[in-house]
Coordinates of C-alpha atoms (C1' of nucleotides) in Angstrom, one line a residue:
Chain Z
M1 CA 1.1 -29.3 23.2
T2 CA -1.6 -27.3 24.8
E3 CA -0.8 -27.8 28.4
G4 CA -0.6 -24.7 30.5
M5 CA -3.2 -23.1 28.3
S6 CA -6.7 -22.3 29.5
L7 CA -9.6 -23.6 27.6
R8 CA -10.2 -20.0 26.4
E9 CA -6.8 -19.7 25.0
R10 CA -7.0 -23.0 23.3
K11 CA -10.3 -22.1 21.7
K12 CA -8.8 -18.8 20.5
L13 CA -6.0 -20.6 18.8
Q14 CA -8.5 -23.0 17.2
T15 CA -10.7 -20.3 15.8
R16 CA -7.6 -18.5 14.6
H17 CA -6.5 -21.6 12.7
R18 CA -10.0 -22.2 11.4
L19 CA -10.0 -18.7 10.0
L20 CA -6.5 -19.1 8.4
A21 CA -7.4 -22.4 6.9
A22 CA -10.8 -21.3 5.6
A23 CA -9.3 -18.1 4.1
T24 CA -6.3 -19.9 2.6
E25 CA -8.5 -22.4 0.9
L26 CA -11.0 -19.9 -0.5
F27 CA -8.3 -17.6 -1.7
A28 CA -6.5 -20.4 -3.4
E29 CA -9.8 -21.4 -5.2
R30 CA -11.0 -18.0 -6.4
G31 CA -8.3 -15.4 -5.7
F32 CA -8.0 -12.8 -2.9
D33 CA -10.4 -10.2 -4.4
K34 CA -13.1 -12.7 -5.3
V35 CA -13.6 -13.8 -1.7
S36 CA -15.4 -11.6 0.8
V37 CA -14.7 -11.5 4.5
A38 CA -18.3 -12.5 5.1
E39 CA -17.7 -15.7 3.2
I40 CA -14.6 -16.5 5.2
A41 CA -16.5 -15.9 8.4
E42 CA -19.2 -18.2 7.3
A43 CA -16.8 -20.9 6.3
A44 CA -15.1 -20.7 9.7
E45 CA -18.4 -20.5 11.5
V46 CA -17.9 -17.2 13.2
S47 CA -19.4 -13.8 12.7
K48 CA -17.8 -11.3 10.3
M49 CA -16.8 -9.1 13.2
T50 CA -14.8 -11.9 14.8
V51 CA -12.5 -12.0 11.7
F52 CA -11.5 -8.4 12.3
N53 CA -11.2 -9.2 16.0
Y54 CA -8.5 -11.8 15.1
F55 CA -6.8 -10.0 12.2
A56 CA -6.3 -6.4 11.6
G57 CA -7.4 -6.6 8.0
K58 CA -8.3 -9.0 5.3
E59 CA -4.7 -9.0 4.0
D60 CA -3.4 -10.3 7.3
L61 CA -5.2 -13.5 6.7
V62 CA -2.5 -14.2 4.2
L63 CA 0.4 -12.3 5.5
A64 CA 0.2 -13.0 9.2
P65 CA 3.0 -15.7 9.1
M66 CA 5.2 -13.1 7.4
E67 CA 4.8 -10.5 10.0
E68 CA 6.7 -12.6 12.6
H69 CA 9.9 -12.0 10.6
V70 CA 9.9 -8.2 10.4
G71 CA 12.3 -8.0 13.3
D72 CA 14.7 -10.7 12.0
V73 CA 17.3 -8.3 10.5
A74 CA 17.3 -5.8 13.3
R75 CA 17.7 -8.6 15.9
T76 CA 20.5 -10.2 13.9
V77 CA 22.4 -6.9 13.8
R78 CA 21.7 -6.2 17.5
D79 CA 23.1 -9.5 18.5
R80 CA 26.0 -9.7 16.2
A81 CA 29.5 -10.6 17.5
P82 CA 31.9 -7.8 18.5
G83 CA 34.1 -6.8 15.6
E84 CA 31.5 -7.8 13.1
S85 CA 30.0 -5.1 10.8
A86 CA 26.3 -4.6 10.2
L87 CA 26.8 -5.6 6.7
A88 CA 28.5 -8.9 7.6
A89 CA 25.7 -9.6 10.1
V90 CA 23.0 -9.1 7.5
R91 CA 24.8 -11.1 4.9
G92 CA 25.5 -13.9 7.3
Q93 CA 21.9 -14.1 8.4
Y94 CA 20.7 -14.3 4.9
V95 CA 23.2 -16.9 3.8
A96 CA 22.3 -19.0 6.8
A97 CA 18.6 -18.7 6.0
V98 CA 19.3 -19.8 2.5
E99 CA 21.1 -22.9 3.7
R100 CA 18.2 -23.7 6.0
R101 CA 15.7 -23.2 3.2
E102 CA 13.7 -20.8 5.3
P103 CA 10.4 -19.7 3.7
S104 CA 10.9 -16.2 5.1
I105 CA 13.5 -15.4 2.5
G106 CA 11.7 -17.2 -0.3
M107 CA 13.5 -20.6 -0.2
S108 CA 10.6 -23.0 0.2
D109 CA 9.2 -24.9 -2.7
L110 CA 6.4 -26.5 -0.8
P111 CA 3.3 -26.3 -3.0
V112 CA 1.2 -24.6 -0.3
V113 CA 3.9 -22.0 0.3
L114 CA 4.3 -21.5 -3.4
G115 CA 0.5 -21.0 -3.8
V116 CA 0.6 -18.2 -1.2
R117 CA 3.5 -16.5 -2.9
R118 CA 1.7 -16.6 -6.2
L119 CA -1.3 -15.2 -4.5
I120 CA 0.7 -12.3 -3.1
Q121 CA 2.4 -11.5 -6.4
E122 CA -0.9 -11.5 -8.2
T123 CA -2.7 -9.3 -5.7
P124 CA -1.8 -5.6 -5.5
A125 CA -3.3 -5.2 -2.0
L126 CA -1.1 -8.0 -0.7
L127 CA 2.0 -6.7 -2.4
T128 CA 1.4 -3.3 -0.8
R129 CA 1.0 -4.8 2.6
A130 CA 4.1 -7.0 2.2
H131 CA 6.0 -3.9 1.3
A132 CA 4.8 -2.2 4.5
F133 CA 6.4 -5.0 6.4
S134 CA 9.7 -4.4 4.7
M135 CA 9.3 -0.8 5.8
R136 CA 8.9 -1.8 9.4
S137 CA 11.8 -4.0 9.1
F138 CA 13.9 -1.1 7.9
D139 CA 12.7 1.1 10.7
L140 CA 13.7 -1.5 13.3
L141 CA 17.1 -1.9 11.8
A142 CA 17.7 1.9 11.6
E143 CA 16.7 2.1 15.2
V144 CA 19.3 -0.5 16.3
L145 CA 22.0 1.4 14.4
V146 CA 21.0 4.7 16.0
E147 CA 21.0 3.1 19.5
E148 CA 24.6 2.0 18.8
G149 CA 25.5 5.6 18.3
E150 CA 25.5 6.1 14.6
E151 CA 24.1 9.4 13.2
P152 CA 20.4 8.9 12.6
A153 CA 20.6 10.2 9.0
I154 CA 23.5 8.0 7.9
A155 CA 22.1 5.1 9.9
R156 CA 18.9 5.3 7.8
V157 CA 20.9 5.4 4.6
A158 CA 22.9 2.4 5.5
G159 CA 19.8 0.6 6.7
A160 CA 18.0 1.3 3.4
Q161 CA 20.9 -0.2 1.5
L162 CA 21.0 -3.3 3.6
I163 CA 17.3 -3.9 3.6
G164 CA 17.0 -3.0 0.0
T165 CA 19.8 -5.4 -1.0
R166 CA 18.2 -8.2 1.1
N167 CA 14.8 -7.6 -0.4
A168 CA 16.1 -7.7 -3.9
L169 CA 17.9 -11.0 -3.2
I170 CA 14.7 -12.5 -1.7
H171 CA 12.7 -11.3 -4.7
A172 CA 15.1 -13.0 -7.1
N173 CA 14.4 -16.3 -5.2
H174 CA 10.7 -15.7 -5.5
L175 CA 10.9 -15.2 -9.2
R176 CA 12.7 -18.4 -9.8
L177 CA 10.4 -20.4 -7.4
L178 CA 7.4 -19.1 -9.3
A179 CA 9.1 -20.1 -12.5
G180 CA 9.1 -23.7 -11.3
E181 CA 12.6 -24.2 -10.1
S182 CA 13.3 -26.2 -6.9
A183 CA 14.6 -24.6 -3.8
D184 CA 17.7 -26.8 -3.9
A185 CA 18.5 -25.6 -7.4
I186 CA 18.1 -22.0 -6.4
A187 CA 20.1 -22.2 -3.2
A188 CA 23.5 -22.5 -4.7
D189 CA 23.1 -19.5 -7.0
A190 CA 21.4 -17.6 -4.2
V191 CA 24.5 -17.7 -2.1
A192 CA 26.6 -16.6 -5.0
L193 CA 24.3 -13.8 -5.8
A194 CA 24.2 -12.7 -2.2
E195 CA 28.0 -12.5 -2.2
R196 CA 27.9 -10.3 -5.3
G197 CA 25.0 -8.2 -4.1
F198 CA 26.4 -7.5 -0.6
G199 CA 29.8 -7.3 -2.3
L200 CA 28.5 -4.2 -4.1
L201 CA 28.1 -2.7 -0.7
A202 CA 31.3 -4.0 0.7
G203 CA 33.5 -3.3 -2.2
G204 CA 31.8 -0.2 -3.6
M205 CA 29.7 0.0 -6.7
G206 CA 31.5 2.9 -8.2
D207 CA 32.5 0.6 -11.0
F208 CA 29.1 -0.9 -11.5
A209 CA 27.1 -0.1 -14.6
V210 CA 29.6 2.2 -16.2
R211 CA 28.2 3.4 -19.4
R212 CA 30.1 2.3 -22.4
Chain H
M1 CA -3.1 28.9 -22.9
T2 CA -6.0 26.8 -23.9
E3 CA -5.8 27.1 -27.7
G4 CA -5.8 23.8 -29.6
M5 CA -8.0 22.3 -26.9
S6 CA -11.5 21.2 -27.5
L7 CA -14.2 22.4 -25.1
R8 CA -14.2 18.9 -23.6
E9 CA -10.5 19.0 -22.9
R10 CA -10.7 22.4 -21.3
K11 CA -13.5 21.4 -19.0
K12 CA -11.6 18.3 -18.0
L13 CA -8.7 20.3 -16.9
Q14 CA -11.0 22.7 -15.0
T15 CA -12.8 20.0 -13.1
R16 CA -9.4 18.3 -12.3
H17 CA -8.1 21.6 -10.9
R18 CA -11.3 22.2 -9.0
L19 CA -11.0 18.7 -7.5
L20 CA -7.4 19.2 -6.5
A21 CA -8.1 22.6 -5.0
A22 CA -11.1 21.4 -3.0
A23 CA -9.4 18.3 -1.7
T24 CA -6.2 20.2 -0.7
E25 CA -8.2 22.7 1.2
L26 CA -10.4 20.2 3.0
F27 CA -7.5 18.0 3.8
A28 CA -5.5 20.9 5.2
E29 CA -8.5 21.9 7.4
R30 CA -9.4 18.5 8.9
G31 CA -6.9 15.9 7.8
F32 CA -7.0 13.2 5.2
D33 CA -9.1 10.7 7.1
K34 CA -11.7 13.2 8.3
V35 CA -12.7 14.2 4.8
S36 CA -14.8 11.9 2.7
V37 CA -14.7 11.6 -1.1
A38 CA -18.3 12.6 -1.2
E39 CA -17.5 15.9 0.5
I40 CA -14.8 16.6 -2.0
A41 CA -17.1 15.9 -4.8
E42 CA -19.7 18.2 -3.3
A43 CA -17.2 21.0 -2.8
A44 CA -16.1 20.6 -6.4
E45 CA -19.7 20.4 -7.6
V46 CA -19.3 17.0 -9.1
S47 CA -20.6 13.6 -8.4
K48 CA -18.6 11.2 -6.2
M49 CA -18.0 8.8 -9.1
T50 CA -16.3 11.6 -11.1
V51 CA -13.6 11.9 -8.5
F52 CA -12.6 8.3 -9.2
N53 CA -12.8 9.0 -12.9
Y54 CA -10.1 11.6 -12.5
F55 CA -8.0 10.0 -9.8
A56 CA -7.3 6.4 -9.3
G57 CA -7.9 6.7 -5.6
K58 CA -8.4 9.2 -2.8
E59 CA -4.7 9.2 -2.1
D60 CA -3.9 10.5 -5.6
L61 CA -5.7 13.7 -4.8
V62 CA -2.6 14.5 -2.6
L63 CA 0.1 12.5 -4.4
A64 CA -0.7 13.3 -8.1
P65 CA 2.1 15.9 -8.3
M66 CA 4.6 13.3 -6.9
E67 CA 3.7 10.7 -9.5
E68 CA 5.3 12.8 -12.3
H69 CA 8.7 12.1 -10.8
V70 CA 8.7 8.4 -10.6
G71 CA 10.8 8.2 -13.7
D72 CA 13.3 10.8 -12.8
V73 CA 16.0 8.4 -11.6
A74 CA 15.6 5.9 -14.4
R75 CA 15.7 8.7 -17.0
T76 CA 18.8 10.2 -15.5
V77 CA 20.6 6.9 -15.6
R78 CA 19.4 6.2 -19.1
D79 CA 20.7 9.5 -20.4
R80 CA 24.0 9.6 -18.4
A81 CA 27.3 10.4 -20.2
P82 CA 29.5 7.7 -21.5
G83 CA 32.0 6.6 -18.9
E84 CA 29.7 7.6 -16.1
S85 CA 28.5 4.9 -13.6
A86 CA 24.9 4.5 -12.6
L87 CA 25.9 5.5 -9.1
A88 CA 27.5 8.8 -10.2
A89 CA 24.5 9.6 -12.3
V90 CA 22.1 9.1 -9.5
R91 CA 24.3 11.0 -7.1
G92 CA 24.7 13.8 -9.6
Q93 CA 21.0 14.1 -10.3
Y94 CA 20.3 14.3 -6.5
V95 CA 22.9 16.9 -5.8
A96 CA 21.7 19.0 -8.7
A97 CA 18.1 18.7 -7.4
V98 CA 19.3 19.9 -4.0
E99 CA 21.0 22.9 -5.5
R100 CA 17.8 23.7 -7.4
R101 CA 15.7 23.3 -4.3
E102 CA 13.4 20.9 -6.1
P103 CA 10.3 19.9 -4.1
S104 CA 10.5 16.4 -5.6
I105 CA 13.5 15.6 -3.3
G106 CA 12.1 17.4 -0.3
M107 CA 13.9 20.7 -0.7
S108 CA 11.0 23.2 -0.7
D109 CA 10.0 25.1 2.4
L110 CA 7.0 26.8 0.8
P111 CA 4.2 26.6 3.4
V112 CA 1.8 24.9 1.1
V113 CA 4.3 22.3 0.1
L114 CA 5.2 21.8 3.7
G115 CA 1.6 21.3 4.6
V116 CA 1.2 18.6 2.1
R117 CA 4.4 16.9 3.4
R118 CA 3.1 17.0 6.9
L119 CA -0.2 15.6 5.8
I120 CA 1.6 12.7 4.1
Q121 CA 3.8 11.9 7.1
E122 CA 0.7 11.9 9.4
T123 CA -1.4 9.7 7.2
P124 CA -0.5 6.0 6.9
A125 CA -2.5 5.6 3.7
L126 CA -0.6 8.3 2.1
L127 CA 2.8 7.0 3.3
T128 CA 1.9 3.6 1.8
R129 CA 1.0 5.1 -1.5
A130 CA 4.1 7.2 -1.6
H131 CA 6.1 4.1 -1.0
A132 CA 4.4 2.4 -3.9
F133 CA 5.7 5.3 -6.1
S134 CA 9.2 4.6 -4.9
M135 CA 8.6 1.0 -5.9
R136 CA 7.7 2.0 -9.4
S137 CA 10.7 4.2 -9.5
F138 CA 12.9 1.2 -8.6
D139 CA 11.3 -1.0 -11.2
L140 CA 12.0 1.6 -13.9
L141 CA 15.6 1.9 -12.8
A142 CA 16.2 -1.8 -12.8
E143 CA 14.6 -2.0 -16.3
V144 CA 17.1 0.5 -17.6
L145 CA 20.0 -1.4 -16.1
V146 CA 18.7 -4.7 -17.6
E147 CA 18.4 -3.1 -21.0
E148 CA 22.0 -2.1 -20.8
G149 CA 22.9 -5.7 -20.5
E150 CA 23.3 -6.1 -16.7
E151 CA 22.1 -9.4 -15.2
P152 CA 18.5 -8.9 -14.1
A153 CA 19.1 -10.2 -10.6
I154 CA 22.2 -8.0 -9.9
A155 CA 20.6 -5.1 -11.6
R156 CA 17.7 -5.2 -9.2
V157 CA 20.0 -5.4 -6.2
A158 CA 22.0 -2.4 -7.4
G159 CA 18.8 -0.5 -8.2
A160 CA 17.5 -1.2 -4.7
Q161 CA 20.6 0.2 -3.2
L162 CA 20.5 3.3 -5.3
I163 CA 16.9 4.0 -4.8
G164 CA 17.0 3.1 -1.2
T165 CA 19.9 5.5 -0.6
R166 CA 18.2 8.3 -2.4
N167 CA 15.0 7.8 -0.5
A168 CA 16.8 7.8 2.8
L169 CA 18.4 11.1 1.8
I170 CA 15.1 12.6 0.8
H171 CA 13.5 11.5 4.0
A172 CA 16.3 13.2 6.0
N173 CA 15.4 16.4 4.2
H174 CA 11.7 15.9 5.1
L175 CA 12.4 15.5 8.7
R176 CA 14.4 18.7 9.0
L177 CA 11.9 20.6 7.0
L178 CA 9.1 19.4 9.2
A179 CA 11.2 20.4 12.2
G180 CA 11.0 24.0 10.9
E181 CA 14.4 24.4 9.2
S182 CA 14.7 26.4 6.0
A183 CA 15.5 24.8 2.7
D184 CA 18.7 26.9 2.4
A185 CA 19.9 25.7 5.8
I186 CA 19.3 22.1 4.9
A187 CA 20.8 22.2 1.4
A188 CA 24.5 22.5 2.5
D189 CA 24.2 19.5 4.9
A190 CA 22.2 17.6 2.4
V191 CA 25.0 17.6 -0.2
A192 CA 27.5 16.5 2.4
L193 CA 25.2 13.8 3.6
A194 CA 24.7 12.7 0.0
E195 CA 28.4 12.3 -0.4
R196 CA 28.6 10.2 2.7
G197 CA 25.5 8.1 1.8
F198 CA 26.5 7.4 -1.8
G199 CA 30.1 7.1 -0.5
L200 CA 29.0 4.0 1.4
L201 CA 28.1 2.6 -1.9
A202 CA 31.1 3.8 -3.8
G203 CA 33.7 3.1 -1.1
G204 CA 32.0 0.1 0.5
M205 CA 30.3 -0.1 3.8
G206 CA 32.3 -3.1 5.1
D207 CA 33.7 -0.8 7.8
F208 CA 30.4 0.8 8.7
A209 CA 28.8 0.0 12.0
V210 CA 31.4 -2.4 13.2
R211 CA 30.4 -3.6 16.6
R212 CA 32.8 -2.5 19.4
Chain W
dC1 C1' -22.7 -22.6 41.6
dA2 C1' -22.5 -17.5 41.5
dT3 C1' -19.9 -13.7 39.9
dG4 C1' -17.1 -10.9 37.2
dA5 C1' -14.3 -10.4 33.1
dA6 C1' -13.2 -11.4 28.5
dA7 C1' -14.7 -12.5 24.2
dA8 C1' -18.2 -13.3 20.4
dT9 C1' -22.1 -11.6 18.3
dA10 C1' -26.0 -8.8 16.4
dT11 C1' -27.0 -4.6 14.4
dA12 C1' -26.3 -0.4 12.5
dT13 C1' -23.4 2.6 10.1
dC14 C1' -19.7 4.7 7.4
dG15 C1' -16.8 5.4 3.5
dA16 C1' -14.1 3.8 -0.5
dG17 C1' -14.4 1.9 -4.8
dT18 C1' -17.3 -0.6 -8.9
dC19 C1' -21.1 -1.3 -12.4
dA20 C1' -24.5 -0.6 -15.7
dA21 C1' -27.1 2.8 -17.7
dG22 C1' -28.1 7.6 -19.1
dA23 C1' -26.5 12.4 -20.7
dA24 C1' -23.4 15.3 -23.1
dT25 C1' -20.0 16.3 -26.6
dT26 C1' -17.6 15.4 -30.8
dA27 C1' -17.4 13.5 -35.4
dA28 C1' -19.3 11.7 -39.6
dT29 C1' -22.7 11.3 -43.2
dC30 C1' -25.9 13.0 -46.2
Chain U
dG1 C1' -26.0 22.6 -41.7
dA2 C1' -29.1 18.9 -39.7
dT3 C1' -29.1 14.2 -38.2
dT4 C1' -27.1 10.3 -36.6
dA5 C1' -23.4 7.4 -34.8
dA6 C1' -19.6 6.9 -31.6
dT7 C1' -17.1 8.3 -27.8
dT8 C1' -16.6 10.2 -23.5
dC9 C1' -18.5 12.0 -18.9
dT10 C1' -21.5 11.7 -15.4
dT11 C1' -24.6 9.7 -12.3
dG12 C1' -27.3 6.8 -8.8
dA13 C1' -27.4 2.4 -6.9
dC14 C1' -24.7 -1.2 -5.1
dT15 C1' -20.7 -4.1 -3.0
dC16 C1' -17.6 -4.8 0.4
dG17 C1' -14.2 -3.7 4.0
dA18 C1' -14.0 -1.7 8.4
dT19 C1' -15.7 0.5 12.8
dA20 C1' -18.9 1.6 16.9
dT21 C1' -22.1 0.3 20.2
dA22 C1' -24.7 -2.5 22.9
dT23 C1' -26.0 -7.2 24.1
dT24 C1' -25.2 -11.9 24.9
dT25 C1' -22.3 -15.9 25.5
dT26 C1' -18.4 -18.3 27.5
dC27 C1' -15.0 -19.2 30.7
dA28 C1' -12.1 -18.6 35.0
dT29 C1' -12.3 -18.0 39.9
dG30 C1' -13.8 -17.8 44.7

DNA sequence: CATGAAAATATATCGAGTCAAGAATTAATC
DNA sequence: GATTAATTCTTGACTCGATATATTTTCATG
C-alpha cells in the first residue's frame, strides 16, 4: 500500500490522517465552532501551524474529501461521447452516481458520512465553503463549454442551469438522508426526480408553475 | 426628512452613513483586505465594536445595498399575473430591470458603482458573501413556488435554474462593464442574451452543446 | 556519515468577531 | 418636572483563526 513512497511521504500522509481523524472526532462531539484549531493540533500531536500547513483553513478539515469532486461534472462533459449533449452527459453522470450510491452526490447513509453532512448543514461557515466548491465546479464546466466553441456568455448561462439543477437534486437527497431515510429508499425516487428536473431543461419549463 | 424620528434614531442613521462613507473611501483607496475594521471605526469616530453593531460583518459595509434586492425575484414571481409562468415572470422582471438600467442587475456605469463592482470581483471574501445573497434569493423563490403547491423538490430544482440563469446574465453584464463598456451599449445585447438564456429553459437545452 | 533540502516548530503578530459591563437615551412614575 | 427604571449604544478586553519569520528537526542522497 505504501510501496514507492519515501518515509517522508508516508509520514506526511499519516499526520494528515491523524489531523482528519482528530478533527472529525472533536467536531462530532462538540460541533465545529466549539473546537479550536489549537485543540485539534494538540489532539493530533502537532503544532497549530502544522494544521494550516496541511489544510488551507479550518473548514477544509471537514470538506477536504468533497474538494476532490469539484471537477467531476466538467470532466464528464469534456469526455462525453460524440453526438451527446452536455445536458445528457450531466444527467447521465448523476444517475450513474445515484446507482453507485456515491457519497459525492449525497447517496451514502453510512453513519459517519451522515454525521459529517449534519455538521455541514448546521454550520454556516461550512455551508459557505461548500458552496464555494460548487462555484468552482461551475467555472470548470463553463470553461469546458467555452473551449468547445460556445459563446462564453451563453456557456455560463447553460453551465449555471446544469450545475444548479444538479445541486438541487443533491440537496434533495441530503434532506431525506438527514430525515432518516435509507440510501436505497431514496435512490429510486432520486432517479425519477432527476428525470423531471433535467426534463425541465430538456423539454422547457415554459409551462412550469403557471399561475392559476 | 427626519421628522417623526427620535434623536436616537437620527443619530443611528448618521453613524451608519458615516461608517459606509468612511469604509467606501478607504476600500477604494487601498482595497478591501488592506483596510482594518479598526481603521474604519477610527475614521468614522466610533469604536470598533460599534461597526459590528451596525453591520453583521466587514463585508456588509460593501454589500449592504445589495442585500435589499435578495427578495426581488421571489416577490416578482409571487405577484405575477394569472396565466403567467414563473419563467416568464423572472424573465420579464430582468428585462424590465435592464431597460431601467438598474444597478441591482449590473446595469449602471456610474463610476462609484463601477468601483464597488471592481472591488467585489477582486476580493474573494466579497464574492463569497455576494454568492450567499444569491443563495438566500434562491431560498425565497423556492419558498414561493412551494407555497403555490409545487412539490418542494422540483420547486427547488426549477428555482435553481431560474436564479442560476439570472445570475449568469447579471455576471455577463458585470464583465462588460468592468471591461469599460457603457450601460447603454450593453443593454441591447443584454436583452437578446436574456432571450437566449431563458430560451434554453423555455425551449429546452437538449440540443445545446451537442458534441461533434 | 555528512550535507543539503524539505518540513515542523516556536514565537510573535495581526485582524475579525464576541462578551460582559458601563454610559447614554427614552419612558414611566410620582 | 424630577427621579427612577428599562432599553439601547458604546466600549475595552478577550478569543480565535490565520500569517510571517526565523530556527530546529527530519529525511534523502552522495
